[in-house]
mmCIF file of C-alpha atoms in Angstrom:
data_model
loop_
_atom_site.group_PDB
_atom_site.id
_atom_site.type_symbol
_atom_site.label_atom_id
_atom_site.label_comp_id
_atom_site.label_asym_id
_atom_site.label_seq_id
_atom_site.Cartn_x
_atom_site.Cartn_y
_atom_site.Cartn_z
ATOM 1 C CA UNK A 19 -20.234 -2.214 -65.417
ATOM 2 C CA UNK A 20 -16.230 -1.576 -63.510
ATOM 3 C CA UNK A 21 -14.873 -4.797 -63.417
ATOM 4 C CA UNK A 22 -10.897 -5.496 -61.982
ATOM 5 C CA UNK A 23 -9.359 -8.611 -62.582
ATOM 6 C CA UNK A 24 -6.396 -9.455 -61.340
ATOM 7 C CA UNK A 25 -3.641 -11.947 -62.200
ATOM 8 C CA UNK A 26 -0.575 -13.124 -61.097
ATOM 9 C CA UNK A 27 -0.830 -15.063 -58.593
ATOM 10 C CA UNK A 28 1.725 -18.013 -57.923
ATOM 11 C CA UNK A 29 4.399 -20.264 -55.566
ATOM 12 C CA UNK A 30 7.547 -18.644 -54.657
ATOM 13 C CA UNK A 31 10.294 -19.349 -52.910
ATOM 14 C CA UNK A 32 11.905 -16.453 -49.899
ATOM 15 C CA UNK A 33 13.141 -13.833 -51.657
ATOM 16 C CA UNK A 34 12.049 -14.103 -55.442
ATOM 17 C CA UNK A 35 9.792 -11.772 -57.154
ATOM 18 C CA UNK A 36 6.833 -11.765 -58.304
ATOM 19 C CA UNK A 37 4.526 -9.119 -60.792
ATOM 20 C CA UNK A 38 1.285 -8.465 -60.737
ATOM 21 C CA UNK A 39 -0.993 -7.595 -62.257
ATOM 22 C CA UNK A 40 -4.418 -6.017 -62.755
ATOM 23 C CA UNK A 41 -7.113 -5.405 -65.457
ATOM 24 C CA UNK A 42 -9.102 -2.881 -64.943
ATOM 25 C CA UNK A 43 -12.809 -2.216 -67.068
ATOM 26 C CA UNK A 44 -15.979 -0.831 -67.208
ATOM 27 C CA UNK A 45 -14.094 3.318 -65.736
ATOM 28 C CA UNK A 46 -12.348 5.788 -66.563
ATOM 29 C CA UNK A 47 -8.857 3.873 -65.126
ATOM 30 C CA UNK A 48 -6.703 7.057 -65.398
ATOM 31 C CA UNK A 49 -9.050 9.549 -63.432
ATOM 32 C CA UNK A 50 -8.868 7.317 -60.499
ATOM 33 C CA UNK A 51 -6.594 6.720 -58.181
ATOM 34 C CA UNK A 52 -5.910 2.360 -57.308
ATOM 35 C CA UNK A 53 -4.771 0.483 -54.263
ATOM 36 C CA UNK A 54 -3.355 -3.005 -53.450
ATOM 37 C CA UNK A 55 -5.341 -4.018 -50.538
ATOM 38 C CA UNK A 56 -4.113 -7.512 -48.816
ATOM 39 C CA UNK A 57 -5.000 -10.783 -46.870
ATOM 40 C CA UNK A 58 -3.003 -12.793 -45.129
ATOM 41 C CA UNK A 59 -4.996 -16.267 -44.555
ATOM 42 C CA UNK A 60 -7.401 -16.398 -41.997
ATOM 43 C CA UNK A 61 -6.182 -12.818 -40.843
ATOM 44 C CA UNK A 62 -7.973 -9.179 -41.880
ATOM 45 C CA UNK A 63 -6.842 -6.923 -44.388
ATOM 46 C CA UNK A 64 -3.945 -4.263 -44.846
ATOM 47 C CA UNK A 65 -2.933 -1.983 -47.045
ATOM 48 C CA UNK A 66 0.029 -2.269 -49.692
ATOM 49 C CA UNK A 67 0.040 0.587 -51.681
ATOM 50 C CA UNK A 68 -2.263 3.455 -53.464
ATOM 51 C CA UNK A 69 -1.263 5.384 -56.987
ATOM 52 C CA UNK A 70 -2.245 8.375 -58.081
ATOM 53 C CA UNK A 71 -4.171 8.565 -61.170
ATOM 54 C CA UNK A 72 -1.975 9.726 -64.054
ATOM 55 C CA UNK A 73 1.556 7.619 -62.212
ATOM 56 C CA UNK A 74 2.415 10.546 -59.891
ATOM 57 C CA UNK A 75 2.516 10.160 -56.406
ATOM 58 C CA UNK A 76 2.666 6.570 -54.831
ATOM 59 C CA UNK A 77 2.290 5.483 -51.161
ATOM 60 C CA UNK A 78 2.846 2.236 -49.644
ATOM 61 C CA UNK A 79 2.588 1.204 -46.273
ATOM 62 C CA UNK A 80 5.861 0.495 -43.398
ATOM 63 C CA UNK A 81 6.280 -3.338 -44.391
ATOM 64 C CA UNK A 82 6.720 -3.218 -47.598
ATOM 65 C CA UNK A 83 8.411 -0.147 -48.598
ATOM 66 C CA UNK A 84 11.677 -0.356 -50.685
ATOM 67 C CA UNK A 85 10.476 -3.791 -51.278
ATOM 68 C CA UNK A 86 7.119 -3.477 -53.644
ATOM 69 C CA UNK A 87 6.614 -1.016 -56.025
ATOM 70 C CA UNK A 88 2.430 -0.114 -57.611
ATOM 71 C CA UNK A 89 2.640 1.256 -60.764
ATOM 72 C CA UNK A 90 0.170 1.473 -63.479
ATOM 73 C CA UNK A 91 -0.380 1.758 -67.739
ATOM 74 C CA UNK A 92 -3.574 3.858 -68.398
ATOM 75 C CA UNK A 93 -3.377 2.942 -72.184
ATOM 76 C CA UNK A 94 -3.976 -0.595 -71.201
ATOM 77 C CA UNK A 95 -5.996 0.113 -68.393
ATOM 78 C CA UNK A 96 -3.906 -1.704 -66.404
ATOM 79 C CA UNK A 97 -2.338 -2.063 -62.753
ATOM 80 C CA UNK A 98 0.795 -3.643 -61.299
ATOM 81 C CA UNK A 99 2.630 -4.577 -57.814
ATOM 82 C CA UNK A 100 6.387 -5.907 -58.373
ATOM 83 C CA UNK A 101 7.710 -7.529 -55.067
ATOM 84 C CA UNK A 102 10.829 -8.280 -55.008
ATOM 85 C CA UNK A 103 12.649 -9.670 -51.746
ATOM 86 C CA UNK A 104 9.286 -11.773 -51.436
ATOM 87 C CA UNK A 105 9.117 -13.053 -47.407
ATOM 88 C CA UNK A 106 6.962 -15.886 -45.918
ATOM 89 C CA UNK A 107 5.127 -13.120 -44.308
ATOM 90 C CA UNK A 108 4.002 -11.066 -47.550
ATOM 91 C CA UNK A 109 2.119 -15.194 -48.449
ATOM 92 C CA UNK A 110 -1.936 -13.309 -49.054
ATOM 93 C CA UNK A 111 -4.232 -13.240 -50.740
ATOM 94 C CA UNK A 112 -3.273 -9.046 -53.048
ATOM 95 C CA UNK A 113 -6.486 -7.638 -54.628
ATOM 96 C CA UNK A 114 -6.709 -5.269 -56.997
ATOM 97 C CA UNK A 115 -9.126 -1.815 -55.751
ATOM 98 C CA UNK A 116 -10.474 1.508 -57.280
ATOM 99 C CA UNK A 117 -10.068 4.375 -54.626
ATOM 100 C CA UNK A 118 -13.464 7.167 -55.042
ATOM 101 C CA UNK A 119 -13.404 10.929 -53.658
ATOM 102 C CA UNK A 120 -14.669 12.342 -51.738
ATOM 103 C CA UNK A 121 -13.824 11.294 -48.415
ATOM 104 C CA UNK A 122 -11.315 8.430 -49.696
ATOM 105 C CA UNK A 123 -13.160 5.165 -49.878
ATOM 106 C CA UNK A 124 -12.947 1.639 -52.413
ATOM 107 C CA UNK A 125 -15.880 1.152 -53.683
ATOM 108 C CA UNK A 126 -15.053 -1.358 -55.370
ATOM 109 C CA UNK A 127 -12.507 -4.073 -55.483
ATOM 110 C CA UNK A 128 -11.202 -7.661 -57.665
ATOM 111 C CA UNK A 129 -12.131 -11.110 -56.951
ATOM 112 C CA UNK A 130 -8.181 -10.853 -55.307
ATOM 113 C CA UNK A 131 -5.025 -13.450 -56.395
ATOM 114 C CA UNK A 132 -3.183 -15.364 -54.406
ATOM 115 C CA UNK A 133 0.454 -15.291 -53.447
ATOM 116 C CA UNK A 134 2.396 -17.801 -51.016
ATOM 117 C CA UNK A 135 5.895 -16.894 -50.506
ATOM 118 C CA UNK A 136 7.841 -20.453 -49.231
ATOM 119 C CA UNK A 137 10.606 -23.006 -50.137
ATOM 120 C CA UNK B 7 1.002 6.213 -38.339
ATOM 121 C CA UNK B 8 -2.848 6.510 -38.005
ATOM 122 C CA UNK B 9 -3.882 2.851 -35.383
ATOM 123 C CA UNK B 10 -6.820 1.850 -35.916
ATOM 124 C CA UNK B 11 -8.417 -0.527 -32.066
ATOM 125 C CA UNK B 12 -12.114 -1.879 -33.626
ATOM 126 C CA UNK B 13 -13.924 -3.869 -30.653
ATOM 127 C CA UNK B 14 -15.713 -6.429 -30.771
ATOM 128 C CA UNK B 15 -12.932 -8.649 -32.696
ATOM 129 C CA UNK B 16 -16.450 -11.023 -32.014
ATOM 130 C CA UNK B 17 -19.556 -11.343 -31.531
ATOM 131 C CA UNK B 18 -22.651 -13.659 -31.596
ATOM 132 C CA UNK B 19 -26.557 -12.439 -32.279
ATOM 133 C CA UNK B 20 -30.029 -13.969 -33.087
ATOM 134 C CA UNK B 21 -31.727 -12.312 -36.879
ATOM 135 C CA UNK B 22 -33.088 -9.486 -35.665
ATOM 136 C CA UNK B 23 -30.708 -7.846 -33.524
ATOM 137 C CA UNK B 24 -29.142 -4.390 -32.501
ATOM 138 C CA UNK B 25 -25.757 -4.580 -33.361
ATOM 139 C CA UNK B 26 -23.162 -2.433 -32.520
ATOM 140 C CA UNK B 27 -18.839 -2.231 -33.906
ATOM 141 C CA UNK B 28 -16.620 0.875 -32.977
ATOM 142 C CA UNK B 29 -13.776 1.053 -34.390
ATOM 143 C CA UNK B 30 -11.738 3.967 -32.572
ATOM 144 C CA UNK B 31 -8.107 6.122 -34.787
ATOM 145 C CA UNK B 32 -4.994 6.730 -32.110
ATOM 146 C CA UNK B 33 -5.388 10.742 -33.620
ATOM 147 C CA UNK B 34 -8.000 12.549 -35.381
ATOM 148 C CA UNK B 35 -9.746 11.264 -39.191
ATOM 149 C CA UNK B 36 -11.807 13.564 -39.052
ATOM 150 C CA UNK B 37 -14.789 11.182 -40.806
ATOM 151 C CA UNK B 38 -12.662 9.901 -43.082
ATOM 152 C CA UNK B 39 -13.452 6.030 -41.946
ATOM 153 C CA UNK B 40 -15.260 3.686 -43.591
ATOM 154 C CA UNK B 41 -17.013 0.101 -43.051
ATOM 155 C CA UNK B 42 -16.925 -3.153 -45.075
ATOM 156 C CA UNK B 43 -18.134 -6.327 -44.550
ATOM 157 C CA UNK B 44 -16.739 -9.678 -45.773
ATOM 158 C CA UNK B 45 -17.638 -13.377 -46.162
ATOM 159 C CA UNK B 46 -15.943 -16.405 -46.249
ATOM 160 C CA UNK B 47 -14.159 -16.243 -50.160
ATOM 161 C CA UNK B 48 -14.526 -12.830 -51.159
ATOM 162 C CA UNK B 49 -13.593 -9.767 -51.286
ATOM 163 C CA UNK B 50 -14.879 -6.723 -49.115
ATOM 164 C CA UNK B 51 -18.389 -5.276 -50.288
ATOM 165 C CA UNK B 52 -18.274 -1.358 -48.820
ATOM 166 C CA UNK B 53 -20.909 -0.335 -46.639
ATOM 167 C CA UNK B 54 -20.874 3.272 -45.626
ATOM 168 C CA UNK B 55 -17.958 5.903 -46.327
ATOM 169 C CA UNK B 56 -17.202 9.126 -45.100
ATOM 170 C CA UNK B 57 -18.183 7.414 -41.500
ATOM 171 C CA UNK B 58 -22.622 8.205 -42.273
ATOM 172 C CA UNK B 59 -22.793 8.055 -46.662
ATOM 173 C CA UNK B 60 -24.407 4.970 -47.107
ATOM 174 C CA UNK B 61 -23.049 2.692 -49.814
ATOM 175 C CA UNK B 62 -25.480 2.825 -52.819
ATOM 176 C CA UNK B 63 -27.517 -0.508 -53.191
ATOM 177 C CA UNK B 64 -26.947 -0.958 -48.761
ATOM 178 C CA UNK B 65 -29.800 -1.825 -46.816
ATOM 179 C CA UNK B 66 -30.814 1.027 -44.733
ATOM 180 C CA UNK B 67 -30.458 -1.525 -42.013
ATOM 181 C CA UNK B 68 -27.030 -0.573 -41.286
ATOM 182 C CA UNK B 69 -25.490 3.089 -40.294
ATOM 183 C CA UNK B 70 -22.414 4.225 -39.484
ATOM 184 C CA UNK B 71 -21.840 7.826 -37.027
ATOM 185 C CA UNK B 72 -19.137 9.277 -35.182
ATOM 186 C CA UNK B 73 -15.818 11.700 -35.997
ATOM 187 C CA UNK B 74 -12.200 12.388 -34.457
ATOM 188 C CA UNK B 75 -11.217 8.838 -33.055
ATOM 189 C CA UNK B 76 -13.980 7.197 -32.233
ATOM 190 C CA UNK B 77 -16.852 4.934 -34.691
ATOM 191 C CA UNK B 78 -19.677 2.817 -35.017
ATOM 192 C CA UNK B 79 -21.333 0.467 -37.340
ATOM 193 C CA UNK B 80 -25.020 0.159 -36.448
ATOM 194 C CA UNK B 81 -27.380 -2.865 -37.297
ATOM 195 C CA UNK B 82 -30.346 -1.725 -36.733
ATOM 196 C CA UNK B 83 -32.067 -5.640 -37.718
ATOM 197 C CA UNK B 84 -30.056 -8.038 -38.338
ATOM 198 C CA UNK B 85 -31.073 -10.344 -41.124
ATOM 199 C CA UNK B 86 -29.667 -14.192 -41.396
ATOM 200 C CA UNK B 87 -27.489 -12.052 -44.609
ATOM 201 C CA UNK B 88 -25.358 -9.915 -41.819
ATOM 202 C CA UNK B 89 -23.553 -12.928 -40.777
ATOM 203 C CA UNK B 90 -19.702 -11.861 -41.989
ATOM 204 C CA UNK B 91 -16.412 -9.868 -40.946
ATOM 205 C CA UNK B 92 -16.734 -6.169 -40.437
ATOM 206 C CA UNK B 93 -13.752 -3.473 -40.699
ATOM 207 C CA UNK B 94 -13.169 -0.429 -40.463
ATOM 208 C CA UNK B 95 -10.709 1.583 -42.682
ATOM 209 C CA UNK B 96 -9.405 4.739 -42.203
ATOM 210 C CA UNK B 97 -8.640 6.593 -45.532
ATOM 211 C CA UNK B 98 -6.645 10.581 -43.520
ATOM 212 C CA UNK B 99 -2.546 11.392 -43.869
ATOM 213 C CA UNK B 100 -0.743 11.463 -46.394
ATOM 214 C CA UNK B 101 -3.046 8.632 -47.732
ATOM 215 C CA UNK B 102 -1.356 5.899 -45.544
ATOM 216 C CA UNK B 103 -4.002 3.864 -44.436
ATOM 217 C CA UNK B 104 -4.948 1.728 -41.983
ATOM 218 C CA UNK B 105 -7.715 -0.951 -41.035
ATOM 219 C CA UNK B 106 -8.792 -2.210 -37.874
ATOM 220 C CA UNK B 107 -9.196 -5.622 -36.463
ATOM 221 C CA UNK B 108 -12.910 -6.916 -38.165
ATOM 222 C CA UNK B 109 -15.709 -7.996 -36.311
ATOM 223 C CA UNK B 110 -16.580 -11.766 -36.550
ATOM 224 C CA UNK B 111 -20.716 -11.462 -36.387
ATOM 225 C CA UNK B 112 -21.295 -14.888 -35.723
ATOM 226 C CA UNK B 113 -25.113 -16.529 -35.251
ATOM 227 C CA UNK B 114 -26.117 -16.929 -31.446
#
């Protein structure tokens, strides 16, 4: 059974940093692209970043480019999101998710972790 | 960047109704269009991928159609468990993705 469990969400001040983690199990982690998607309170889904299975390619939404970094540790079956220069509009539930091909789509989601940026 | 326009933003329907939700891309995305269902406090759930392929385990009353720029999600006969918010998602173009704004399906 595929499981994705996020952790690391917290209350952080504007301008601060936070690192989210996602522990994966139940599939061959290194063979799959992974993604982070966020959802601000009461709002819709917003794609954040994607990373290739071997970590060699990364893609970011314009809203986080230069501030966030996606990474992975395939030996530990873990996905990460390093978030720097956090702003109030980064407040959201952050979901870790697995990408399936062909016609890329998200077939499994974690339960999400809440990041609140506030002074 | 590819923009996705989803409409309506909300609709009211009754059990048994046929429901249609539309998503339009700002440029052609071939069939790289997916649909998700989300209930309050829960993670989204994949319904349709590749515009028209039904995800395993999803009831056959859900169907998707379209290609290029115009796509549709149809629920043929709305069931009580289908009241939720639905999102389209384009996965075309250098892996920079976008979601539609969402459609909330409410009970009439």
